[in-house]
C-alpha cells in the first residue's frame, strides 16, 4: 500500500493543473475548473502544508474520492506516471461510478445573487454546482478581481 503524503497531494494537483486558490496559516486550497463553469472542484490541505507527514487512510479516502473525485488507482497513476484522469462534465472521473444525470442539489440563493450582482453570471451558467463549488468559484473570481485591481499578479510562496 502506498503512503499518501502532503507531497503526493501537491504532485497530483500540480500534474492536473489545479489552481492555487489561497494559503493562510498553513491551510492551502486548490481549485480545478472542469468544463467551466459546469464544475469547480475544491481540495485543501488542512494542516502541515510544508510537512512530509502522511494522511491517515480514512482521510486519504475522503480526499481522493470526495475532493479530487478520482479512484485511488487514478490518483497513483497521476502522481507516479503523470497519467491524467479522464473527467466527466460534472468533474468526477470516468473511473468513479455514479449517475451523471442526477438532479443537481438546491443552490444557496445568496451565493447565486452574489455571482449575478458582482460578476454578471446567471444561475443557468452555474447550474449543477453545489454550494461548496459555488463558494470555490466565487473565491477564484474575487481573487482574480483583486489581482486585476492591484494591477497584476501577486505571487505568494
Tab-separated table of C-alpha atoms in Angstrom:
chain	number	residue	atom	x	y	z
A	1	UNK	CA	0.000	0.000	0.000
A	2	UNK	CA	1.329	3.402	-0.931
A	3	UNK	CA	1.789	6.037	1.764
A	4	UNK	CA	-0.211	9.152	0.919
A	5	UNK	CA	1.753	12.284	1.822
A	6	UNK	CA	1.154	16.008	1.523
A	7	UNK	CA	3.732	15.931	-1.284
A	8	UNK	CA	1.634	13.353	-3.167
A	9	UNK	CA	-1.396	15.642	-2.872
A	10	UNK	CA	0.615	18.589	-4.205
A	11	UNK	CA	2.028	16.438	-7.036
A	12	UNK	CA	-1.485	15.400	-8.098
A	13	UNK	CA	-2.915	18.930	-8.160
A	14	UNK	CA	0.178	20.233	-9.991
A	15	UNK	CA	0.031	17.480	-12.626
A	16	UNK	CA	-3.662	18.039	-13.324
A	17	UNK	CA	-3.346	21.830	-13.359
A	18	UNK	CA	-5.307	22.769	-10.256
A	19	UNK	CA	-5.133	26.486	-9.415
A	20	UNK	CA	-3.847	27.553	-6.013
A	21	UNK	CA	-6.800	29.425	-4.526
A	22	UNK	CA	-5.324	30.618	-1.296
A	23	UNK	CA	-2.985	29.983	1.581
A	24	UNK	CA	-3.459	31.118	5.145
A	25	UNK	CA	-1.652	29.927	8.251
A	26	UNK	CA	-0.638	26.626	6.690
A	27	UNK	CA	-4.016	25.956	5.078
A	28	UNK	CA	-3.584	25.572	1.308
A	29	UNK	CA	-6.564	25.370	-1.060
A	30	UNK	CA	-6.725	24.426	-4.738
A	31	UNK	CA	-9.450	24.659	-7.400
A	32	UNK	CA	-9.944	22.875	-10.701
A	33	UNK	CA	-12.476	24.096	-13.254
A	34	UNK	CA	-13.866	21.208	-15.270
A	35	UNK	CA	-15.762	22.142	-18.409
A	36	UNK	CA	-16.163	25.669	-16.898
A	37	UNK	CA	-18.338	26.562	-15.291
A	38	UNK	CA	-20.079	23.167	-15.173
A	39	UNK	CA	-17.950	22.040	-12.243
A	40	UNK	CA	-15.404	23.569	-9.932
A	41	UNK	CA	-13.604	21.072	-7.742
A	42	UNK	CA	-12.101	22.150	-4.426
A	43	UNK	CA	-9.437	20.464	-2.344
A	44	UNK	CA	-7.315	21.614	0.517
A	45	UNK	CA	-4.605	20.640	2.916
A	46	UNK	CA	-5.900	21.467	6.363
A	47	UNK	CA	-2.663	21.385	8.330
A	48	UNK	CA	1.033	20.949	7.792
A	49	UNK	CA	1.202	22.195	4.211
A	50	UNK	CA	5.003	22.155	4.375
A	51	UNK	CA	5.148	18.831	6.161
A	52	UNK	CA	6.121	15.426	4.835
A	53	UNK	CA	3.584	13.766	7.136
A	54	UNK	CA	1.175	11.280	5.641
A	55	UNK	CA	-2.606	11.211	5.661
A	56	UNK	CA	-4.431	8.533	7.641
A	57	UNK	CA	-6.282	6.008	5.401
A	58	UNK	CA	-9.751	7.405	6.190
A	59	UNK	CA	-8.648	10.969	5.400
A	60	UNK	CA	-6.871	9.769	2.247
A	61	UNK	CA	-10.018	8.044	1.026
A	62	UNK	CA	-12.148	11.146	1.662
A	63	UNK	CA	-9.680	13.440	-0.134
A	64	UNK	CA	-9.286	11.173	-3.158
A	65	UNK	CA	-12.956	10.270	-3.666
A	66	UNK	CA	-14.807	13.380	-2.430
A	67	UNK	CA	-12.423	16.250	-3.187
A	68	UNK	CA	-10.235	15.062	-6.064
A	69	UNK	CA	-13.084	12.863	-7.394
A	70	UNK	CA	-10.871	10.083	-8.696
A	71	UNK	CA	-10.203	6.474	-7.731
A	72	UNK	CA	-7.059	5.655	-5.769
A	73	UNK	CA	-5.735	3.846	-8.855
A	74	UNK	CA	-6.187	7.022	-10.929
A	75	UNK	CA	-4.618	9.110	-8.159
A	76	UNK	CA	-1.458	6.990	-8.050
A	77	UNK	CA	-1.247	6.753	-11.851
A	78	UNK	CA	-1.268	10.558	-11.977
A	79	UNK	CA	1.256	11.010	-9.151
A	80	UNK	CA	3.652	8.240	-10.216
A	81	UNK	CA	3.268	8.181	-14.013
A	82	UNK	CA	1.731	11.550	-14.929
A	83	UNK	CA	-1.424	9.906	-16.339
A	84	UNK	CA	-4.248	12.426	-16.013
A	85	UNK	CA	-7.709	11.155	-15.050
A	86	UNK	CA	-10.463	11.353	-17.637
A	87	UNK	CA	-13.243	13.532	-16.226
A	88	UNK	CA	-16.960	13.771	-16.901
A	89	UNK	CA	-18.547	17.203	-17.234
A	90	UNK	CA	-19.558	17.148	-13.550
A	91	UNK	CA	-15.910	16.777	-12.522
A	92	UNK	CA	-15.989	13.121	-11.460
A	93	UNK	CA	-13.529	10.785	-13.081
A	94	UNK	CA	-14.860	8.235	-15.521
A	95	UNK	CA	-13.460	5.619	-13.134
A	96	UNK	CA	-15.964	6.536	-10.412
A	97	UNK	CA	-19.415	5.119	-10.763
A	98	UNK	CA	-22.458	7.282	-10.231
A	99	UNK	CA	-25.327	8.919	-12.029
A	100	UNK	CA	-24.082	11.765	-14.134
A	101	UNK	CA	-27.635	12.872	-14.800
A	102	UNK	CA	-28.675	13.043	-11.117
A	103	UNK	CA	-30.657	16.189	-10.324
A	104	UNK	CA	-28.448	18.997	-9.041
A	105	UNK	CA	-28.701	19.883	-5.355
A	106	UNK	CA	-30.590	23.051	-4.419
A	107	UNK	CA	-28.310	26.061	-4.528
A	108	UNK	CA	-27.928	28.805	-1.950
A	109	UNK	CA	-29.814	31.825	-3.327
A	110	UNK	CA	-27.400	34.235	-1.613
A	111	UNK	CA	-24.451	32.743	-3.482
A	112	UNK	CA	-26.359	32.949	-6.767
A	113	UNK	CA	-27.234	36.609	-6.107
A	114	UNK	CA	-23.591	37.404	-5.338
A	115	UNK	CA	-22.445	35.753	-8.578
A	116	UNK	CA	-25.009	37.701	-10.576
A	117	UNK	CA	-24.578	41.053	-8.807
A	118	UNK	CA	-20.778	41.066	-8.610
A	119	UNK	CA	-19.771	39.103	-11.702
A	120	UNK	CA	-22.800	39.100	-14.007
A	121	UNK	CA	-23.201	35.316	-14.016
A	122	UNK	CA	-26.679	33.822	-14.203
A	123	UNK	CA	-27.940	30.796	-12.296
A	124	UNK	CA	-28.042	28.890	-15.598
A	125	UNK	CA	-24.282	29.392	-16.024
A	126	UNK	CA	-23.551	27.648	-12.717
A	127	UNK	CA	-26.394	25.127	-12.740
A	128	UNK	CA	-25.389	21.868	-11.128
A	129	UNK	CA	-22.722	23.325	-8.845
A	130	UNK	CA	-23.005	22.519	-5.172
A	131	UNK	CA	-22.792	25.298	-2.588
A	132	UNK	CA	-19.177	24.267	-1.924
A	133	UNK	CA	-18.389	24.548	-5.628
A	134	UNK	CA	-20.174	27.920	-5.825
A	135	UNK	CA	-18.117	29.224	-2.892
A	136	UNK	CA	-14.924	27.960	-4.506
A	137	UNK	CA	-15.850	29.541	-7.839
A	138	UNK	CA	-16.626	32.843	-6.087
A	139	UNK	CA	-13.242	32.675	-4.324
A	140	UNK	CA	-11.483	32.351	-7.688
A	141	UNK	CA	-13.480	35.241	-9.176
A	142	UNK	CA	-12.827	37.510	-6.156
A	143	UNK	CA	-9.125	36.610	-6.229
A	144	UNK	CA	-8.884	37.421	-9.941
A	145	UNK	CA	-10.674	40.733	-9.388
A	146	UNK	CA	-8.310	41.602	-6.543
A	147	UNK	CA	-5.270	40.826	-8.707
A	148	UNK	CA	-6.705	42.836	-11.623
A	149	UNK	CA	-7.457	45.759	-9.292
A	150	UNK	CA	-3.942	45.600	-7.825
A	151	UNK	CA	-2.549	45.868	-11.338
A	152	UNK	CA	-1.001	42.473	-11.753
A	153	UNK	CA	-0.369	39.097	-10.273
A	154	UNK	CA	0.848	38.831	-6.734
A	155	UNK	CA	2.705	35.623	-6.121
A	156	UNK	CA	2.841	34.082	-2.671
A	157	UNK	CA	5.066	31.158	-1.902
